[in-house]
Amino acid sequence: FHGEWYRVREDLETNLWGRKSVQLTNKEEVVEARGGEYQVEHFRGYCEKRGGKNGYIKVEIPGKKIATVEMVLSYQIDFSDS
């Protein structure tokens, strides 16, 4: 589940919010776009260093400064054909 969160976060940020998609094999590109360089293959650029929450780069929801996990989980998407 832990690794899956980073995949879901990447999908959310790139496909829903339009943030830059990066090649995980290009560490420089990942660091430039996301800021994190710790175990890029696993954390996908969302972790700066080892140390749990101290190294985790928090989610920034467009229009808000920093999101909590609760905010991300409650983010509502309307898929109706209105």
GROMACS .gro file of C-alpha atoms in nm:
model
   82
    1PHE     CA    1   0.000   0.000   0.000
    2HIS     CA    2   0.281   0.241   0.086
    3GLY     CA    3   0.430   0.235  -0.264
    4GLU     CA    4   0.084   0.251  -0.417
    5TRP     CA    5   0.019   0.587  -0.247
    6TYR     CA    6   0.305   0.746  -0.440
    7ARG     CA    7   0.172   0.605  -0.768
    8VAL     CA    8  -0.177   0.737  -0.692
    9ARG     CA    9  -0.037   1.075  -0.590
   10GLU     CA   10   0.162   1.097  -0.912
   11ASP     CA   11  -0.148   1.011  -1.114
   12LEU     CA   12  -0.355   1.272  -0.928
   13GLU     CA   13  -0.099   1.547  -0.973
   14THR     CA   14  -0.019   1.481  -1.339
   15ASN     CA   15  -0.356   1.375  -1.483
   16LEU     CA   16  -0.599   1.578  -1.275
   17TRP     CA   17  -0.399   1.886  -1.183
   18GLY     CA   18  -0.183   1.900  -1.497
   19ARG     CA   19   0.155   1.893  -1.328
   20LYS     CA   20   0.459   1.781  -1.522
   21SER     CA   21   0.496   1.410  -1.590
   22VAL     CA   22   0.853   1.287  -1.545
   23GLN     CA   23   1.064   0.985  -1.634
   24LEU     CA   24   1.159   0.815  -1.308
   25THR     CA   25   1.484   0.703  -1.468
   26ASN     CA   26   1.590   1.068  -1.506
   27LYS     CA   27   1.672   1.168  -1.148
   28GLU     CA   28   1.758   1.529  -1.240
   29GLU     CA   29   1.417   1.576  -1.405
   30VAL     CA   30   1.239   1.422  -1.106
   31VAL     CA   31   1.424   1.644  -0.857
   32GLU     CA   32   1.359   1.956  -1.064
   33ALA     CA   33   0.987   1.884  -1.102
   34ARG     CA   34   0.908   1.739  -0.757
   35GLY     CA   35   1.195   1.824  -0.525
   36GLY     CA   36   1.273   1.482  -0.383
   37GLU     CA   37   1.569   1.263  -0.461
   38TYR     CA   38   1.541   0.987  -0.201
   39GLN     CA   39   1.474   0.644  -0.360
   40VAL     CA   40   1.311   0.800  -0.667
   41GLU     CA   41   1.193   0.464  -0.805
   42HIS     CA   42   0.978   0.408  -0.495
   43PHE     CA   43   0.888   0.757  -0.373
   44ARG     CA   44   0.858   0.913  -0.724
   45GLY     CA   45   1.023   1.238  -0.620
   46TYR     CA   46   0.797   1.306  -0.321
   47CYS     CA   47   1.059   1.234  -0.054
   48GLU     CA   48   1.368   1.444   0.014
   49LYS     CA   49   1.544   1.216   0.257
   50ARG     CA   50   1.509   0.917   0.482
   51GLY     CA   51   1.316   0.990   0.796
   52GLY     CA   52   0.947   0.934   0.746
   53LYS     CA   53   0.732   1.243   0.763
   54ASN     CA   54   1.041   1.462   0.804
   55GLY     CA   55   1.147   1.381   0.447
   56TYR     CA   56   0.803   1.365   0.287
   57ILE     CA   57   0.712   1.648   0.049
   58LYS     CA   58   0.355   1.746   0.130
   59VAL     CA   59   0.082   1.757  -0.133
   60GLU     CA   60   0.000   2.101  -0.265
   61ILE     CA   61  -0.360   2.117  -0.388
   62PRO     CA   62  -0.412   2.389  -0.649
   63GLY     CA   63  -0.558   2.696  -0.476
   64LYS     CA   64  -0.442   2.580  -0.132
   65LYS     CA   65  -0.101   2.607   0.028
   66ILE     CA   66  -0.052   2.258   0.173
   67ALA     CA   67  -0.290   1.967   0.200
   68THR     CA   68  -0.341   1.721   0.480
   69VAL     CA   69  -0.409   1.355   0.406
   70GLU     CA   70  -0.771   1.416   0.500
   71MET     CA   71  -0.799   1.693   0.239
   72VAL     CA   72  -0.656   1.469  -0.033
   73LEU     CA   73  -0.882   1.178   0.059
   74SER     CA   74  -1.189   1.401   0.060
   75TYR     CA   75  -1.105   1.570  -0.271
   76GLN     CA   76  -1.428   1.534  -0.469
   77ILE     CA   77  -1.433   1.478  -0.843
   78ASP     CA   78  -1.757   1.516  -1.036
   79PHE     CA   79  -1.770   1.263  -1.320
   80SER     CA   80  -2.134   1.330  -1.408
   81ASP     CA   81  -2.229   1.436  -1.761
   82SER     CA   82  -2.380   1.767  -1.662
   0.00000   0.00000   0.00000
